[in-house]
Amino acid sequence: MDKLTMQDESQQGRVGALQSQADPKLVEQWHAVVARMRKEFGDSVYNSWLKPLGVLSADEKRVVVGAPTRFMSDWVQKNYIDRLSDFWQAELGHPVVVELMVNPLAADKTADAAGATAPEPQSKAGQASATPAYQQAARSEQSATDALCAPIDPRYTFDSFVVGKSNELAHAAARRVASSEGVQFNPLFLYGGVGLGKTHLMHALAWEIRSRNPNRNVLYLSAEKFMYEFVRALRFKDTMAFKEQFRSVDVLMVDDVQFIANKDATQEEFFHTFNALVDHNRQVIISADRSPSDLEGIEERIRSRLGWGLVADIHATDYELRLGILQSKLEQMQGVEVHDDVLEFLAKRITSNVRELEGALNRVSAHASLMGKPVTLDVTREVLQDLIRANDRRVTIDEIQRSVADYFNVRLADLLSARRARAVARPRQVAMYLSKQLTARSLPEIGRKFGGRDHTTVIHAVKRIDELRELDASLDDDLQHLSRVLGG
Ligand code: ADP
Ligand code: MG
Protein backbone atom coordinates (compact mmCIF):
# COMPACT_ATOMS: atom_id res chain seq x y z
CA MET A 1 0.00 0.00 0.00
CA ASP A 2 1.53 3.32 -0.83
CA LYS A 3 1.83 6.22 1.56
CA LEU A 4 -0.88 8.25 -0.05
CA THR A 5 -3.57 5.62 0.24
CA MET A 6 -2.52 4.88 3.75
CA GLN A 7 -2.98 8.47 4.72
CA ASP A 8 -6.26 8.77 2.90
CA GLU A 9 -7.69 5.81 4.63
CA SER A 10 -6.60 6.96 7.99
CA GLN A 11 -8.11 10.36 7.53
CA GLN A 12 -11.41 9.69 5.87
CA GLY A 13 -11.66 5.94 5.66
CA ARG A 14 -12.50 5.01 9.19
CA VAL A 15 -15.92 3.78 8.19
CA GLY A 16 -14.40 1.51 5.61
CA ALA A 17 -11.86 0.26 8.08
CA LEU A 18 -14.54 -0.49 10.63
CA GLN A 19 -16.47 -2.52 8.12
CA SER A 20 -13.59 -4.86 7.62
CA GLN A 21 -13.28 -5.57 11.32
CA ALA A 22 -11.63 -8.65 12.65
CA ASP A 23 -13.60 -11.54 14.11
CA PRO A 24 -15.86 -10.14 16.91
CA LYS A 25 -14.84 -12.82 19.37
CA LEU A 26 -11.19 -12.00 18.80
CA VAL A 27 -11.89 -8.30 19.17
CA GLU A 28 -13.59 -8.95 22.47
CA GLN A 29 -10.61 -10.95 23.70
CA TRP A 30 -8.27 -8.24 22.57
CA HIS A 31 -10.16 -5.67 24.58
CA ALA A 32 -9.98 -7.86 27.63
CA VAL A 33 -6.22 -8.17 27.20
CA VAL A 34 -5.78 -4.46 26.64
CA ALA A 35 -7.91 -3.64 29.66
CA ARG A 36 -5.62 -5.73 31.84
CA MET A 37 -2.56 -4.11 30.32
CA ARG A 38 -4.06 -0.71 30.96
CA LYS A 39 -4.71 -1.59 34.56
CA GLU A 40 -1.16 -2.74 35.01
CA PHE A 41 0.70 -0.01 33.12
CA GLY A 42 -1.59 2.97 33.53
CA ASP A 43 -3.36 5.42 31.24
CA SER A 44 -0.33 7.12 29.85
CA VAL A 45 1.21 3.89 28.56
CA TYR A 46 -2.18 2.83 27.35
CA ASN A 47 -2.74 6.04 25.38
CA SER A 48 0.69 6.11 23.86
CA TRP A 49 1.51 2.52 23.18
CA LEU A 50 -1.50 0.23 23.54
CA LYS A 51 -4.36 2.20 22.10
CA PRO A 52 -2.73 2.44 18.65
CA LEU A 53 -2.34 -1.36 18.51
CA GLY A 54 -4.88 -3.86 17.27
CA VAL A 55 -5.18 -7.62 16.98
CA LEU A 56 -5.00 -8.88 13.41
CA SER A 57 -5.38 -12.63 13.65
CA ALA A 58 -5.06 -15.58 15.97
CA ASP A 59 -4.86 -19.35 15.73
CA GLU A 60 -4.04 -22.15 18.13
CA LYS A 61 -0.43 -21.15 18.56
CA ARG A 62 -0.09 -17.57 17.50
CA VAL A 63 -1.64 -14.13 18.00
CA VAL A 64 -0.63 -11.41 15.57
CA VAL A 65 -0.84 -7.83 16.83
CA GLY A 66 -0.44 -4.82 14.54
CA ALA A 67 1.36 -1.56 15.43
CA PRO A 68 1.10 1.56 13.28
CA THR A 69 4.84 2.10 12.82
CA ARG A 70 8.05 0.18 13.00
CA PHE A 71 9.23 2.22 15.93
CA MET A 72 6.09 1.47 17.92
CA SER A 73 6.34 -2.16 17.09
CA ASP A 74 9.98 -2.25 18.27
CA TRP A 75 9.08 -0.40 21.43
CA VAL A 76 6.19 -2.66 22.34
CA GLN A 77 8.29 -5.69 21.54
CA LYS A 78 10.98 -4.48 23.86
CA ASN A 79 8.87 -3.29 26.75
CA TYR A 80 5.48 -4.92 26.80
CA ILE A 81 5.59 -8.17 24.88
CA ASP A 82 5.99 -10.39 27.96
CA ARG A 83 2.92 -9.09 29.73
CA LEU A 84 1.00 -9.02 26.49
CA SER A 85 1.74 -12.73 26.06
CA ASP A 86 0.84 -13.51 29.67
CA PHE A 87 -2.53 -11.84 29.35
CA TRP A 88 -3.30 -13.49 26.04
CA GLN A 89 -2.44 -16.80 27.50
CA ALA A 90 -4.75 -16.17 30.45
CA GLU A 91 -7.48 -15.09 28.10
CA LEU A 92 -7.22 -18.11 25.80
CA GLY A 93 -6.39 -20.63 28.47
CA HIS A 94 -3.47 -22.15 26.56
CA PRO A 95 0.09 -21.10 25.60
CA VAL A 96 0.45 -18.76 22.61
CA VAL A 97 3.17 -16.75 20.98
CA VAL A 98 2.36 -13.07 20.44
CA GLU A 99 3.90 -11.56 17.32
CA LEU A 100 4.01 -7.95 16.30
CA MET A 101 3.80 -6.58 12.81
CA VAL A 102 3.53 -3.12 11.30
CA ASN A 103 0.01 -2.30 10.19
CA PRO A 104 -1.26 1.27 10.30
CA LEU A 105 -4.92 0.27 10.42
CA ALA A 106 -4.74 -2.40 13.07
CA ALA A 107 -6.33 -0.23 15.74
CA ASP A 108 -9.24 0.67 13.49
CA LYS A 109 -9.94 -2.96 12.73
CA THR A 110 -10.38 -3.73 16.39
CA ALA A 111 -12.23 -0.60 17.43
CA ASP A 112 -15.56 -1.45 19.02
CA ALA A 113 -18.71 0.33 19.95
CA ALA A 114 -17.85 0.15 23.62
CA GLY A 115 -15.17 2.65 22.83
CA ALA A 116 -12.06 1.17 24.39
CA THR A 117 -10.09 1.80 21.22
CA ALA A 118 -12.69 3.81 19.36
CA PRO A 119 -11.71 6.97 17.56
CA GLU A 120 -11.97 10.25 19.48
CA PRO A 121 -15.43 11.78 19.28
CA GLN A 122 -15.83 14.35 16.51
CA SER A 123 -15.89 17.35 18.82
CA LYS A 124 -12.49 16.50 20.19
CA ALA A 125 -11.04 15.79 16.80
CA GLY A 126 -12.11 19.33 15.99
CA GLN A 127 -9.27 20.66 18.14
CA ALA A 128 -7.06 20.01 15.19
CA SER A 129 -3.93 21.67 16.47
CA ALA A 130 -3.81 19.57 19.63
CA THR A 131 -3.11 16.19 18.13
CA PRO A 132 -2.42 16.29 14.43
CA ALA A 133 1.20 15.32 14.83
CA TYR A 134 0.22 12.35 16.93
CA GLN A 135 -2.37 11.15 14.51
CA GLN A 136 -0.03 11.56 11.63
CA ALA A 137 2.78 9.84 13.44
CA ALA A 138 0.62 6.93 14.40
CA ARG A 139 -0.47 6.38 10.86
CA SER A 140 2.40 7.30 8.64
CA GLU A 141 6.00 7.85 9.65
CA GLN A 142 6.75 9.74 6.51
CA SER A 143 4.11 12.41 6.82
CA ALA A 144 4.95 13.17 10.45
CA THR A 145 8.58 13.58 9.52
CA ASP A 146 7.69 15.72 6.55
CA ALA A 147 5.65 17.99 8.75
CA LEU A 148 8.58 18.50 11.11
CA CYS A 149 11.37 18.63 8.57
CA ALA A 150 12.61 22.10 7.68
CA PRO A 151 12.72 22.83 3.94
CA ILE A 152 16.00 21.84 2.33
CA ASP A 153 17.46 24.63 0.19
CA PRO A 154 18.20 23.29 -3.31
CA ARG A 155 21.16 25.65 -3.67
CA TYR A 156 22.98 24.10 -0.73
CA THR A 157 24.61 21.04 -2.27
CA PHE A 158 28.04 19.46 -2.11
CA ASP A 159 28.61 20.69 -5.65
CA SER A 160 28.15 24.31 -4.69
CA PHE A 161 30.31 24.00 -1.57
CA VAL A 162 33.83 25.30 -2.16
CA VAL A 163 36.45 23.37 -0.26
CA GLY A 164 39.53 24.98 1.29
CA LYS A 165 41.91 24.32 4.14
CA SER A 166 39.54 25.65 6.78
CA ASN A 167 36.61 23.41 5.90
CA GLU A 168 38.14 20.36 4.22
CA LEU A 169 37.80 18.14 7.29
CA ALA A 170 34.15 19.00 7.83
CA HIS A 171 33.47 18.55 4.14
CA ALA A 172 35.18 15.17 3.97
CA ALA A 173 33.35 14.01 7.09
CA ALA A 174 30.00 15.10 5.68
CA ARG A 175 30.71 13.38 2.37
CA ARG A 176 31.68 10.20 4.12
CA VAL A 177 28.56 10.10 6.25
CA ALA A 178 26.35 10.94 3.29
CA SER A 179 27.76 8.14 1.19
CA SER A 180 28.11 5.34 3.70
CA GLU A 181 25.53 2.62 3.84
CA GLY A 182 25.94 1.80 7.51
CA VAL A 183 26.46 4.10 10.44
CA GLN A 184 30.18 4.65 10.89
CA PHE A 185 30.35 7.79 12.97
CA ASN A 186 27.65 8.58 15.44
CA PRO A 187 27.05 11.37 15.86
CA LEU A 188 28.68 13.47 13.19
CA PHE A 189 29.26 16.77 14.95
CA LEU A 190 30.03 19.81 12.78
CA TYR A 191 30.97 23.08 14.40
CA GLY A 192 32.25 26.52 13.52
CA GLY A 193 31.53 30.23 13.74
CA VAL A 194 28.55 31.94 12.20
CA GLY A 195 28.22 32.11 8.40
CA LEU A 196 30.94 29.55 7.71
CA GLY A 197 28.83 26.92 5.97
CA LYS A 198 27.45 24.60 8.66
CA THR A 199 23.88 24.87 7.46
CA HIS A 200 25.04 24.57 3.87
CA LEU A 201 26.76 21.28 4.70
CA MET A 202 23.76 19.98 6.64
CA HIS A 203 21.46 20.61 3.67
CA ALA A 204 23.97 19.03 1.30
CA LEU A 205 24.00 15.96 3.54
CA ALA A 206 20.21 15.77 3.57
CA TRP A 207 20.05 16.00 -0.24
CA GLU A 208 22.71 13.43 -0.74
CA ILE A 209 21.30 10.90 1.73
CA ARG A 210 17.84 11.23 0.26
CA SER A 211 18.99 10.99 -3.31
CA ARG A 212 21.00 7.88 -2.59
CA ASN A 213 18.13 6.23 -0.83
CA PRO A 214 14.74 7.90 -1.05
CA ASN A 215 13.35 5.46 1.51
CA ARG A 216 15.57 6.71 4.27
CA ASN A 217 13.55 8.84 6.57
CA VAL A 218 15.64 12.01 7.03
CA LEU A 219 14.54 14.62 9.55
CA TYR A 220 16.39 17.93 9.50
CA LEU A 221 15.43 20.71 11.88
CA SER A 222 16.89 23.43 14.04
CA ALA A 223 17.37 22.87 17.76
CA GLU A 224 14.97 25.73 18.24
CA LYS A 225 12.24 23.89 16.39
CA PHE A 226 13.00 20.79 18.41
CA MET A 227 12.39 22.76 21.57
CA TYR A 228 9.26 24.34 20.21
CA GLU A 229 7.79 20.96 19.33
CA PHE A 230 8.77 19.55 22.68
CA VAL A 231 7.17 22.40 24.60
CA ARG A 232 4.03 21.94 22.57
CA ALA A 233 4.00 18.24 23.34
CA LEU A 234 4.33 19.03 27.04
CA ARG A 235 1.50 21.49 26.82
CA PHE A 236 -0.77 18.93 25.22
CA LYS A 237 0.50 16.16 27.49
CA ASP A 238 1.53 14.31 24.42
CA THR A 239 5.20 13.62 24.99
CA MET A 240 4.91 9.95 24.07
CA ALA A 241 3.76 10.93 20.61
CA PHE A 242 6.64 13.39 20.44
CA LYS A 243 9.08 10.62 21.28
CA GLU A 244 7.49 8.37 18.74
CA GLN A 245 7.90 10.91 15.96
CA PHE A 246 11.53 11.55 16.63
CA ARG A 247 12.47 7.98 17.25
CA SER A 248 11.03 6.68 14.05
CA VAL A 249 13.52 8.46 11.78
CA ASP A 250 16.55 6.91 10.11
CA VAL A 251 18.62 10.09 10.11
CA LEU A 252 18.12 12.91 12.58
CA MET A 253 19.86 16.22 11.82
CA VAL A 254 19.74 19.01 14.38
CA ASP A 255 21.17 22.39 13.39
CA ASP A 256 22.54 24.90 15.92
CA VAL A 257 22.31 22.64 18.93
CA GLN A 258 23.83 25.34 21.17
CA PHE A 259 20.31 26.72 21.30
CA ILE A 260 19.27 24.18 23.91
CA ALA A 261 21.90 25.41 26.38
CA ASN A 262 20.29 26.20 29.73
CA LYS A 263 16.99 24.71 28.63
CA ASP A 264 16.99 21.77 30.95
CA ALA A 265 13.88 19.86 30.03
CA THR A 266 14.56 20.18 26.31
CA GLN A 267 18.12 19.04 26.84
CA GLU A 268 16.97 16.03 28.75
CA GLU A 269 14.53 15.07 26.04
CA PHE A 270 17.09 15.69 23.35
CA PHE A 271 19.50 13.41 25.17
CA HIS A 272 16.96 10.59 25.39
CA THR A 273 16.05 10.97 21.74
CA PHE A 274 19.69 10.99 20.82
CA ASN A 275 20.46 7.86 22.83
CA ALA A 276 17.44 5.99 21.54
CA LEU A 277 18.45 6.68 17.95
CA VAL A 278 22.08 5.82 18.47
CA ASP A 279 21.06 2.59 20.23
CA HIS A 280 18.98 1.69 17.21
CA ASN A 281 21.89 2.42 14.92
CA ARG A 282 20.27 5.42 13.31
CA GLN A 283 22.50 8.25 12.11
CA VAL A 284 22.53 11.48 14.11
CA ILE A 285 24.10 14.65 12.69
CA ILE A 286 24.54 17.76 14.80
CA SER A 287 25.83 21.25 14.15
CA ALA A 288 26.82 23.90 16.67
CA ASP A 289 28.76 27.11 16.88
CA ARG A 290 31.35 25.52 19.18
CA SER A 291 32.84 22.15 20.04
CA PRO A 292 31.01 19.68 22.29
CA SER A 293 33.31 20.35 25.21
CA ASP A 294 32.77 24.09 24.91
CA LEU A 295 28.98 23.93 24.94
CA GLU A 296 28.36 25.81 28.14
CA GLY A 297 24.97 25.40 29.72
CA ILE A 298 24.70 21.87 28.42
CA GLU A 299 25.04 19.02 30.83
CA GLU A 300 28.41 17.33 31.02
CA ARG A 301 27.09 13.86 30.16
CA ILE A 302 25.45 15.24 27.02
CA ARG A 303 28.52 17.18 25.96
CA SER A 304 30.67 14.16 26.38
CA ARG A 305 28.22 11.95 24.48
CA LEU A 306 28.14 14.43 21.60
CA GLY A 307 31.86 14.08 21.22
CA TRP A 308 31.89 10.30 20.87
CA GLY A 309 31.45 10.16 17.13
CA LEU A 310 33.26 12.24 14.60
CA VAL A 311 33.81 15.88 15.50
CA ALA A 312 34.81 18.16 12.64
CA ASP A 313 35.34 21.89 12.82
CA ILE A 314 35.10 24.63 10.24
CA HIS A 315 37.64 27.36 10.83
CA ALA A 316 37.52 30.96 9.76
CA THR A 317 38.05 31.22 6.00
CA ASP A 318 41.41 32.18 4.64
CA TYR A 319 42.05 34.45 1.69
CA GLU A 320 42.29 31.68 -0.91
CA LEU A 321 39.02 30.10 0.12
CA ARG A 322 37.25 33.45 0.06
CA LEU A 323 38.54 34.08 -3.43
CA GLY A 324 37.48 30.59 -4.51
CA ILE A 325 33.99 31.08 -3.14
CA LEU A 326 33.67 34.43 -4.93
CA GLN A 327 34.75 32.88 -8.22
CA SER A 328 32.34 30.02 -7.83
CA LYS A 329 29.41 32.31 -6.96
CA LEU A 330 30.25 34.51 -9.90
CA GLU A 331 30.15 31.55 -12.26
CA GLN A 332 26.69 30.75 -10.99
CA MET A 333 25.47 34.28 -11.71
CA GLN A 334 25.76 33.94 -15.42
CA GLY A 335 26.58 37.00 -17.45
CA VAL A 336 27.77 39.22 -14.64
CA GLU A 337 31.21 40.65 -15.13
CA VAL A 338 33.36 41.52 -12.15
CA HIS A 339 37.07 42.12 -12.54
CA ASP A 340 39.62 40.00 -10.78
CA ASP A 341 41.03 42.90 -8.83
CA VAL A 342 37.57 43.56 -7.40
CA LEU A 343 37.23 39.93 -6.36
CA GLU A 344 40.65 40.04 -4.76
CA PHE A 345 39.74 43.20 -2.94
CA LEU A 346 36.57 41.61 -1.59
CA ALA A 347 38.38 38.46 -0.53
CA LYS A 348 40.91 40.56 1.29
CA ARG A 349 38.55 42.92 3.04
CA ILE A 350 35.34 41.00 3.77
CA THR A 351 36.71 38.54 6.24
CA SER A 352 33.92 38.20 8.75
CA ASN A 353 32.05 35.31 7.17
CA VAL A 354 30.89 33.81 3.91
CA ARG A 355 27.37 35.16 4.21
CA GLU A 356 28.67 38.74 4.19
CA LEU A 357 31.07 37.94 1.43
CA GLU A 358 28.17 36.74 -0.72
CA GLY A 359 26.22 39.84 0.18
CA ALA A 360 29.10 42.05 -0.93
CA LEU A 361 29.40 40.25 -4.25
CA ASN A 362 25.67 40.59 -4.81
CA ARG A 363 25.80 44.30 -4.22
CA VAL A 364 28.74 44.78 -6.55
CA SER A 365 27.16 42.72 -9.30
CA ALA A 366 23.79 44.46 -8.90
CA HIS A 367 25.61 47.73 -9.34
CA ALA A 368 27.41 46.44 -12.41
CA SER A 369 24.22 45.29 -14.06
CA LEU A 370 22.46 48.59 -13.33
CA MET A 371 25.32 50.54 -14.81
CA GLY A 372 25.69 48.13 -17.68
CA LYS A 373 29.44 47.84 -17.21
CA PRO A 374 31.87 46.09 -14.89
CA VAL A 375 32.59 48.00 -11.72
CA THR A 376 36.02 49.35 -10.94
CA LEU A 377 37.86 49.02 -7.68
CA ASP A 378 37.09 52.61 -6.78
CA VAL A 379 33.38 52.13 -7.32
CA THR A 380 33.51 48.95 -5.26
CA ARG A 381 35.10 50.78 -2.38
CA GLU A 382 32.35 53.33 -2.53
CA VAL A 383 29.47 50.89 -2.91
CA LEU A 384 30.68 48.79 -0.04
CA GLN A 385 31.89 51.56 2.23
CA ASP A 386 29.73 50.63 5.19
CA LEU A 387 30.41 46.91 4.89
CA ILE A 388 34.14 47.39 4.69
CA ARG A 389 34.21 49.68 7.65
CA ALA A 390 32.16 47.19 9.62
CA ASN A 391 34.51 44.36 8.64
CA ASP A 392 37.54 46.37 9.60
CA ARG A 393 36.42 46.56 13.15
CA ARG A 394 34.35 43.44 13.12
CA VAL A 395 36.88 41.05 14.61
CA THR A 396 35.54 40.24 18.02
CA ILE A 397 37.30 38.97 21.09
CA ASP A 398 35.18 35.82 20.82
CA GLU A 399 36.51 35.16 17.34
CA ILE A 400 40.04 35.79 18.42
CA GLN A 401 39.67 33.41 21.34
CA ARG A 402 38.17 30.75 19.12
CA SER A 403 40.85 31.04 16.47
CA VAL A 404 43.65 31.03 18.99
CA ALA A 405 42.21 28.01 20.80
CA ASP A 406 41.88 26.19 17.48
CA TYR A 407 45.32 27.13 16.37
CA PHE A 408 47.09 26.01 19.54
CA ASN A 409 44.75 23.11 19.99
CA VAL A 410 43.55 24.02 23.45
CA ARG A 411 39.99 24.06 24.68
CA LEU A 412 38.22 27.38 24.63
CA ALA A 413 37.07 26.74 28.19
CA ASP A 414 40.68 26.30 29.29
CA LEU A 415 41.69 29.50 27.58
CA LEU A 416 39.17 31.34 29.73
CA SER A 417 39.81 29.33 32.89
CA ALA A 418 42.14 30.06 35.79
CA ARG A 419 44.56 27.33 34.71
CA ARG A 420 48.13 28.49 34.70
CA ALA A 421 49.74 25.56 32.92
CA ARG A 422 52.02 26.89 30.25
CA ALA A 423 50.21 24.99 27.53
CA VAL A 424 47.20 27.22 28.05
CA ALA A 425 48.83 30.28 29.62
CA ARG A 426 50.82 31.16 26.49
CA PRO A 427 47.91 30.84 24.03
CA ARG A 428 45.85 32.91 26.47
CA GLN A 429 48.46 35.66 26.39
CA VAL A 430 48.51 35.49 22.60
CA ALA A 431 44.74 35.87 22.51
CA MET A 432 44.88 38.86 24.85
CA TYR A 433 47.60 40.41 22.76
CA LEU A 434 45.63 39.98 19.55
CA SER A 435 42.51 41.33 21.23
CA LYS A 436 44.41 44.47 22.07
CA GLN A 437 45.88 44.72 18.56
CA LEU A 438 42.84 43.90 16.49
CA THR A 439 39.89 45.30 18.40
CA ALA A 440 39.09 48.67 19.88
CA ARG A 441 38.25 47.15 23.25
CA SER A 442 39.75 48.63 26.41
CA LEU A 443 42.08 46.67 28.66
CA PRO A 444 39.47 46.13 31.41
CA GLU A 445 36.98 44.95 28.78
CA ILE A 446 39.49 42.47 27.44
CA GLY A 447 40.26 41.27 30.96
CA ARG A 448 36.58 40.66 31.62
CA LYS A 449 36.26 38.62 28.44
CA PHE A 450 39.04 36.36 29.65
CA GLY A 451 37.28 34.89 32.63
CA GLY A 452 37.07 38.16 34.56
CA ARG A 453 40.77 38.90 34.77
CA ASP A 454 42.22 42.19 35.89
CA HIS A 455 43.39 44.75 33.33
CA THR A 456 46.92 44.52 34.70
CA THR A 457 47.00 40.88 33.60
CA VAL A 458 46.19 42.03 30.09
CA ILE A 459 48.94 44.67 30.17
CA HIS A 460 51.38 42.04 31.32
CA ALA A 461 50.33 39.65 28.52
CA VAL A 462 50.69 42.31 25.85
CA LYS A 463 54.15 43.28 27.08
CA ARG A 464 55.28 39.71 27.38
CA ILE A 465 54.19 38.74 23.87
CA ASP A 466 55.75 41.89 22.44
CA GLU A 467 59.08 40.89 23.98
CA LEU A 468 58.86 37.23 23.02
CA ARG A 469 57.92 38.05 19.48
CA GLU A 470 61.30 39.72 19.00
CA LEU A 471 63.16 36.67 20.26
CA ASP A 472 61.08 33.82 18.94
CA ALA A 473 60.62 33.64 15.19
CA SER A 474 58.11 30.83 15.36
CA LEU A 475 55.89 32.77 17.75
CA ASP A 476 56.13 35.69 15.37
CA ASP A 477 54.96 33.39 12.55
CA ASP A 478 52.07 32.22 14.68
CA LEU A 479 51.02 35.79 15.34
CA GLN A 480 51.27 36.79 11.72
CA HIS A 481 49.25 33.80 10.66
CA LEU A 482 46.57 34.44 13.25
CA SER A 483 46.19 38.10 12.44
CA ARG A 484 45.94 37.25 8.75
CA VAL A 485 43.21 34.70 9.41
CA LEU A 486 41.42 37.18 11.62
CA GLY A 487 41.62 39.79 8.91
CA GLY A 488 44.04 42.06 10.76
P1 ADP B 1 26.32 28.77 9.13
O1 ADP B 1 25.19 27.80 9.17
O2 ADP B 1 27.64 28.16 9.47
O3 ADP B 1 26.06 30.02 9.91
P2 ADP B 1 25.66 28.92 6.32
O4 ADP B 1 25.77 27.49 5.97
O5 ADP B 1 24.30 29.49 6.48
O6 ADP B 1 26.50 29.25 7.63
O7 ADP B 1 26.48 29.75 5.23
C1 ADP B 1 26.25 31.13 4.97
C2 ADP B 1 26.29 31.36 3.49
O8 ADP B 1 27.60 31.14 3.01
C3 ADP B 1 25.41 30.40 2.71
O9 ADP B 1 24.80 31.10 1.66
C4 ADP B 1 26.36 29.36 2.17
O10 ADP B 1 25.93 28.85 0.94
C5 ADP B 1 27.64 30.16 1.99
N1 ADP B 1 28.84 29.34 2.18
C6 ADP B 1 29.47 29.08 3.34
N2 ADP B 1 30.56 28.32 3.14
C7 ADP B 1 30.61 28.08 1.81
C8 ADP B 1 31.50 27.34 0.97
N3 ADP B 1 32.57 26.70 1.45
N4 ADP B 1 31.24 27.31 -0.36
C9 ADP B 1 30.18 27.96 -0.86
N5 ADP B 1 29.30 28.67 -0.14
C10 ADP B 1 29.51 28.74 1.19
MG1 MG C 1 23.38 27.88 10.21
PDB file of C-alpha atoms in Angstrom, residues 33 36 83-96:
ATOM      1  CA  VAL A  33      -6.223  -8.174  27.204  1.00  0.00           C
ATOM      2  CA  ARG A  36      -5.622  -5.728  31.836  1.00  0.00           C
ATOM      3  CA  ARG A  83       2.924  -9.092  29.728  1.00  0.00           C
ATOM      4  CA  LEU A  84       0.999  -9.017  26.487  1.00  0.00           C
ATOM      5  CA  SER A  85       1.741 -12.734  26.057  1.00  0.00           C
ATOM      6  CA  ASP A  86       0.840 -13.506  29.669  1.00  0.00           C
ATOM      7  CA  PHE A  87      -2.529 -11.838  29.346  1.00  0.00           C
ATOM      8  CA  TRP A  88      -3.305 -13.485  26.037  1.00  0.00           C
ATOM      9  CA  GLN A  89      -2.436 -16.804  27.502  1.00  0.00           C
ATOM     10  CA  ALA A  90      -4.746 -16.175  30.452  1.00  0.00           C
ATOM     11  CA  GLU A  91      -7.484 -15.092  28.098  1.00  0.00           C
ATOM     12  CA  LEU A  92      -7.223 -18.107  25.801  1.00  0.00           C
ATOM     13  CA  GLY A  93      -6.395 -20.630  28.469  1.00  0.00           C
ATOM     14  CA  HIS A  94      -3.470 -22.146  26.562  1.00  0.00           C
ATOM     15  CA  PRO A  95       0.088 -21.100  25.604  1.00  0.00           C
ATOM     16  CA  VAL A  96       0.451 -18.756  22.614  1.00  0.00           C
TER      17      VAL A  96
END
